[in-house]
Amino acid sequence: MQTHRLAGAALTSALAAALTLAAGAAAAAEATVYGGIDAGLYMTDTKHGNPNLQMHGTDISTVWGIRTKEDLGNGTYVRVSLEGGFDGSSGAVANDARAGAFFSRDALLIVGNERMGEVAFGRTGGLLGSTGTYGQWAANAMNPIYSNNPDGGLPGTFQSSPIVDNAVTFRTAPFLGGLRVVGQYSNAADQAATPESDGFSKVQHVYALGTSWTGEKTTALALVQVIDYPNKTMAATPSDAKATVNFFAGASAYVWGDLRVHVAYQHLEHARGVLGTPNVISGADMGFAAATSREGFTADSFSVGANHPLLGGRIHGSVKMVRASWEGPNAANLADDGERWVGAVRYSYPLSKRTNLYAVGTYAYGNGMFRNTEKAENVASRSTVAMGMTHKF
């Protein structure tokens, strides 16, 4: 019995020492809880459906997260980034199709050096987008509307990256006055659909490499991304589907005082869908036999826009278009090419540094294959109006 008491006392002492050390380490690290919420109304009007009004914010992502950083000395550090999306109108976990994906946007362990750059391991948004720590559209001001509005933002005509599991992402520190290199590799982009244990050839991989420039009045981005597909038959792809190649280039600059101009271009080869999340229109949505097509879509997208101060806020406008063609089988002799045009206007007014009012209006028009089915046309040709309030903490 005495032996058990001594063992218990030793264990208690060891646990107390461990907790003391952990508390000291936690105190030495920087920790931040942050987030944002968007409450608004979103109205859509399509050709084949009744107007739809939702209580749904569209301007910023409604998220919360935790960031920590520990300084290891000599400019070296370890960071953690955990970020999850949620539905502001219901509180439900959002931004991921998988039920229960709590930190759906970022789940990263990051090791870095202030002079060299950093490497991150875990789940995060792909580089072509604004989700997560390394979304390059947001980091380099590629979107002239400055909004996540489905049609107003770049995904109205540009394909965005998926959020990826099992990723290794790197970003260099700025050099040569503002140049950075960024890259990403995912060993199995969707762990739920094709886990790493399936084998290298039977999972989806993402490879991306790009460079950005940030100057006093100018930002620029050029990036290539390749997504391959599992070497097995899936619901939307054959076993020999060709990899999607995505090239993006864009720039933003202040001209004539406070007027900021944005331009962007994207070229796609062998894409499995056109437009970006949440607007994606697949080959099957257009009536094509996507599940048996190796080739998919070829597409070119363009965007030009500008924003300028107005009445204490800022007015934004843009015009975007995508010209796409279906390269796969077309037994039904459907239209196999087409265009989608989108015009967008947004006004934002800051009530404070953290709270903002916004209003967005968009009009989109699709022709050719974008009219092949009601499902495709309801996305491609529609008008939307959104208004609301955002708050960041």
XYZ file of C-alpha atoms in Angstrom:
393
model
C 0.000 0.000 0.000
C 2.878 2.350 0.874
C 4.381 1.660 -2.565
C 1.118 2.654 -4.255
C 0.993 5.900 -2.250
C 4.561 6.752 -3.222
C 3.853 5.956 -6.882
C 0.717 8.096 -6.786
C 2.586 10.985 -5.202
C 5.326 10.732 -7.815
C 2.766 10.699 -10.630
C 0.954 13.711 -9.150
C 4.242 15.599 -8.873
C 5.179 14.732 -12.454
C 1.789 15.916 -13.757
C 2.045 19.132 -11.772
C 5.523 19.774 -13.178
C 4.316 19.098 -16.729
C 1.357 21.456 -16.286
C 3.653 24.136 -14.893
C 5.990 23.816 -17.874
C 3.045 23.870 -20.297
C 1.628 26.972 -18.628
C 5.005 28.660 -18.906
C 5.301 27.743 -22.587
C 1.761 28.968 -23.274
C 2.526 32.236 -21.534
C 5.619 32.687 -23.717
C 3.686 32.159 -26.957
C 1.436 34.746 -28.594
C -2.176 33.597 -29.010
C -4.976 35.426 -30.808
C -8.652 34.606 -31.223
C -10.131 36.353 -34.270
C -13.002 36.160 -36.704
C -15.640 37.933 -38.701
C -19.373 37.727 -39.249
C -21.505 38.904 -42.148
C -25.250 39.376 -41.665
C -27.213 40.415 -44.716
C -29.855 39.733 -47.331
C -29.090 38.057 -50.670
C -31.580 38.047 -53.543
C -31.148 36.086 -56.770
C -33.323 36.133 -59.868
C -32.880 33.475 -62.565
C -34.592 32.796 -65.882
C -36.077 29.435 -64.905
C -36.898 30.034 -61.253
C -38.684 32.395 -58.920
C -36.739 35.178 -57.214
C -35.084 33.861 -54.058
C -34.417 35.909 -50.907
C -32.100 34.529 -48.235
C -30.706 35.793 -44.954
C -27.167 35.171 -46.069
C -24.124 37.441 -45.919
C -21.979 37.412 -49.062
C -19.358 40.109 -48.525
C -16.854 38.438 -46.187
C -16.395 34.893 -44.916
C -18.091 34.259 -41.594
C -15.310 32.543 -39.644
C -13.535 32.237 -36.336
C -10.024 31.092 -35.617
C -7.054 30.806 -33.304
C -3.487 31.794 -34.119
C -0.465 31.178 -31.932
C 3.175 32.072 -32.420
C 6.259 31.114 -30.429
C 9.595 32.838 -30.954
C 12.441 30.305 -30.956
C 15.168 32.948 -31.252
C 17.292 34.320 -34.114
C 14.164 35.140 -36.109
C 12.914 31.539 -36.081
C 9.342 30.784 -34.974
C 6.583 28.201 -34.851
C 2.998 29.193 -35.625
C -0.355 27.435 -35.524
C -3.368 28.571 -37.557
C -6.801 27.046 -36.919
C -9.788 28.524 -38.778
C -13.339 27.311 -39.257
C -16.283 28.668 -41.171
C -19.807 28.850 -39.813
C -23.233 29.933 -40.995
C -24.013 33.273 -39.389
C -27.775 32.723 -39.639
C -27.809 29.274 -37.974
C -24.440 28.771 -36.298
C -23.819 25.550 -38.241
C -20.326 24.535 -39.349
C -19.897 25.710 -42.941
C -17.321 26.071 -45.755
C -16.820 22.331 -46.069
C -19.013 19.639 -47.594
C -17.849 17.159 -44.944
C -20.011 17.055 -41.833
C -18.100 17.892 -38.676
C -15.096 19.504 -40.349
C -14.524 21.895 -37.466
C -11.437 23.757 -38.701
C -12.407 23.505 -42.345
C -10.382 26.422 -43.722
C -7.054 26.187 -41.872
C -5.480 23.499 -39.687
C -1.795 24.343 -39.989
C 1.486 23.898 -38.167
C 3.929 26.487 -39.554
C 7.692 26.699 -39.106
C 9.456 29.832 -40.301
C 12.232 32.362 -40.166
C 11.712 36.113 -40.545
C 14.570 36.403 -43.061
C 13.892 33.224 -45.064
C 10.164 32.461 -45.095
C 7.962 29.668 -43.804
C 6.663 26.149 -44.465
C 3.183 25.022 -43.398
C 1.803 21.511 -42.951
C -1.891 20.572 -42.901
C -5.207 21.621 -44.377
C -5.603 25.026 -45.988
C -7.062 26.890 -48.942
C -5.420 26.520 -52.334
C -3.341 29.391 -53.651
C -5.907 30.618 -56.206
C -8.469 32.054 -53.856
C -8.952 34.019 -50.644
C -9.466 31.154 -48.181
C -6.956 30.353 -45.466
C -3.502 31.677 -44.696
C -2.059 31.427 -48.205
C -4.896 32.441 -50.553
C -3.071 34.593 -53.086
C -6.053 36.457 -54.546
C -6.661 38.150 -51.201
C -2.965 38.537 -50.349
C -2.279 40.383 -53.608
C -5.542 42.356 -54.047
C -6.585 40.579 -57.250
C -10.331 41.107 -56.730
C -11.495 44.626 -57.694
C -14.801 44.191 -55.823
C -13.066 43.337 -52.512
C -15.943 40.962 -51.789
C -16.776 37.255 -51.575
C -20.034 37.882 -53.433
C -20.456 34.777 -55.670
C -20.789 36.725 -58.944
C -19.068 39.935 -57.879
C -15.807 38.201 -56.901
C -13.387 36.549 -59.304
C -15.123 33.111 -59.033
C -17.897 34.598 -61.155
C -15.758 33.693 -64.188
C -12.422 32.400 -62.788
C -11.783 28.908 -61.456
C -10.605 28.948 -57.833
C -8.479 26.409 -55.977
C -10.076 23.809 -53.697
C -9.420 23.708 -49.975
C -6.891 20.878 -49.684
C -5.944 18.284 -47.100
C -2.452 16.861 -46.511
C -0.764 19.943 -47.908
C 2.745 21.317 -47.697
C 2.794 25.047 -48.474
C 5.765 27.378 -48.532
C 6.160 31.123 -48.870
C 9.451 32.989 -48.942
C 10.091 36.214 -47.088
C 10.105 39.295 -49.375
C 13.350 39.799 -51.309
C 14.574 42.142 -54.035
C 12.332 44.857 -52.652
C 8.994 43.008 -52.664
C 9.263 39.729 -54.592
C 7.978 36.502 -53.040
C 7.784 32.871 -54.186
C 4.967 30.615 -53.018
C 4.277 26.934 -53.652
C 1.969 24.147 -52.574
C 1.730 20.365 -52.799
C -1.098 18.172 -51.552
C -0.520 14.450 -51.070
C -4.265 13.711 -51.107
C -6.389 16.772 -51.721
C -9.641 15.288 -50.411
C -8.921 12.897 -47.561
C -12.622 12.046 -47.168
C -13.125 10.919 -50.779
C -9.688 9.432 -51.480
C -7.564 8.916 -48.343
C -3.786 8.705 -48.552
C -4.010 4.998 -47.733
C -5.550 4.355 -51.176
C -2.090 4.757 -52.717
C -0.318 7.582 -54.540
C -1.852 6.964 -57.975
C -5.403 6.643 -56.641
C -5.706 10.001 -54.899
C -5.954 13.575 -56.146
C -2.871 15.796 -55.928
C -2.392 19.539 -56.221
C 0.866 21.150 -57.375
C 1.234 24.929 -57.502
C 4.064 27.407 -57.885
C 3.920 31.161 -58.232
C 5.513 34.497 -57.600
C 4.112 37.791 -56.364
C 5.308 41.368 -56.170
C 4.238 43.983 -53.640
C 5.394 47.539 -54.206
C 4.364 50.899 -52.779
C 1.430 51.249 -55.214
C 1.444 47.982 -57.159
C 0.821 44.281 -56.591
C 1.199 41.495 -59.150
C 0.762 37.724 -59.181
C 1.630 34.921 -61.623
C 0.865 31.331 -60.672
C 0.582 27.868 -62.254
C -1.482 25.124 -60.614
C -1.892 21.495 -61.714
C -4.556 19.166 -60.287
C -4.381 15.492 -61.194
C -7.134 12.940 -60.630
C -7.300 9.463 -59.065
C -6.267 6.599 -61.333
C -9.618 4.948 -60.825
C -13.144 5.517 -62.070
C -14.996 8.155 -60.039
C -18.519 9.580 -60.290
C -17.347 12.616 -62.305
C -14.041 11.447 -63.849
C -12.741 8.390 -65.693
C -9.607 6.621 -64.501
C -7.506 8.278 -67.210
C -8.757 11.873 -66.819
C -6.139 14.429 -67.850
C -4.761 16.764 -65.199
C -6.213 20.277 -64.993
C -3.645 22.980 -65.761
C -4.472 26.461 -64.489
C -2.416 29.568 -65.293
C -3.303 32.853 -63.580
C -1.789 36.332 -63.923
C -3.025 39.591 -62.448
C -1.975 43.042 -61.331
C -3.333 45.932 -59.286
C -2.055 49.504 -59.151
C -2.998 52.931 -57.831
C -3.264 55.395 -60.691
C -4.439 59.006 -60.632
C -4.362 59.396 -56.863
C -6.735 57.057 -55.005
C -8.120 55.284 -58.082
C -7.059 51.631 -57.966
C -7.227 49.550 -61.163
C -7.187 45.737 -61.304
C -6.690 43.377 -64.260
C -6.537 39.561 -64.317
C -6.339 36.675 -66.796
C -6.679 32.897 -66.457
C -6.188 30.003 -68.869
C -7.488 26.484 -68.154
C -6.745 23.166 -69.839
C -8.687 19.955 -69.098
C -10.817 21.572 -66.377
C -13.580 19.462 -64.843
C -15.784 22.529 -64.460
C -15.927 26.237 -65.216
C -16.358 29.189 -62.833
C -15.220 29.067 -59.208
C -16.743 27.924 -55.929
C -19.692 28.240 -55.228
C -20.659 28.780 -58.889
C -18.986 25.736 -60.477
C -20.798 24.363 -63.534
C -19.611 20.843 -64.416
C -19.732 19.051 -67.729
C -22.639 16.957 -66.445
C -24.510 20.171 -65.500
C -24.296 21.186 -69.179
C -25.525 17.824 -70.433
C -22.149 16.335 -71.411
C -20.870 12.843 -70.524
C -18.334 14.191 -68.044
C -17.792 10.842 -66.329
C -16.267 9.395 -69.521
C -14.358 12.458 -70.741
C -10.586 12.608 -70.387
C -10.388 16.181 -71.660
C -12.997 18.356 -69.924
C -13.050 22.124 -70.608
C -10.641 24.649 -72.052
C -11.328 28.197 -70.863
C -9.946 31.736 -70.858
C -11.132 34.321 -68.317
C -10.590 38.077 -68.158
C -11.368 40.693 -65.518
C -10.954 44.455 -65.361
C -12.164 46.704 -62.559
C -11.468 49.701 -60.391
C -12.397 51.288 -57.072
C -12.262 54.822 -55.673
C -13.291 56.692 -52.496
C -16.863 58.051 -52.527
C -18.862 59.846 -49.808
C -16.737 58.481 -46.990
C -16.818 54.938 -48.347
C -15.525 53.239 -51.483
C -17.205 52.423 -54.801
C -16.094 49.334 -56.743
C -16.918 48.157 -60.248
C -15.808 45.325 -62.516
C -16.540 43.501 -65.742
C -15.530 39.849 -66.112
C -15.982 37.209 -68.771
C -15.075 33.599 -69.496
C -14.933 31.974 -72.916
C -15.023 28.178 -72.553
C -15.290 25.122 -74.784
C -16.010 21.452 -74.094
C -13.310 19.165 -75.490
C -14.903 15.830 -74.553
C -17.525 13.600 -76.230
C -20.745 15.289 -77.316
C -23.068 12.569 -78.562
C -26.172 14.735 -78.053
C -24.729 17.419 -80.378
C -25.172 20.151 -77.769
C -23.566 23.579 -78.034
C -19.976 22.933 -76.962
C -18.674 26.466 -76.416
C -19.978 29.659 -74.879
C -19.321 32.778 -72.844
C -20.396 34.161 -69.513
C -20.244 37.918 -68.854
C -20.631 39.468 -65.391
C -20.942 43.110 -64.382
C -20.731 44.052 -60.702
C -20.970 47.213 -58.578
C -20.299 47.415 -54.839
C -20.365 50.228 -52.301
C -18.898 49.856 -48.816
C -19.047 52.284 -45.931
C -16.984 51.890 -42.735
C -18.822 52.608 -39.498
C -15.568 51.903 -37.646
C -12.296 50.056 -38.158
C -14.103 46.754 -37.594
C -17.668 47.325 -38.766
C -18.733 47.921 -42.354
C -21.948 48.399 -44.352
C -22.125 47.124 -47.927
C -24.383 46.828 -50.956
C -23.610 44.774 -54.083
C -25.447 44.378 -57.372
C -24.514 41.983 -60.193
C -25.849 41.032 -63.606
C -24.620 37.938 -65.474
C -25.373 36.656 -68.954
C -24.398 33.310 -70.509
C -24.711 32.066 -74.076
C -23.869 28.932 -76.063
C -23.287 25.886 -73.861
C -24.209 27.913 -70.786
C -27.805 27.562 -72.058
C -27.708 23.796 -72.650
C -29.695 23.015 -69.496
C -31.861 24.915 -67.034
C -29.386 24.077 -64.267
C -26.477 25.647 -66.144
C -28.478 28.663 -67.315
C -29.802 29.399 -63.818
C -26.203 29.879 -62.667
C -24.814 31.503 -65.802
C -27.611 34.021 -66.427
C -28.898 35.717 -63.305
C -29.046 38.993 -61.408
C -28.307 39.385 -57.717
C -28.576 42.059 -55.047
C -26.940 41.835 -51.622
C -26.714 44.187 -48.669
C -25.687 43.862 -45.069
C -23.220 44.543 -42.269
C -19.903 42.923 -41.464
C -17.908 42.961 -38.241
C -14.390 41.655 -37.620
C -12.935 40.879 -34.227
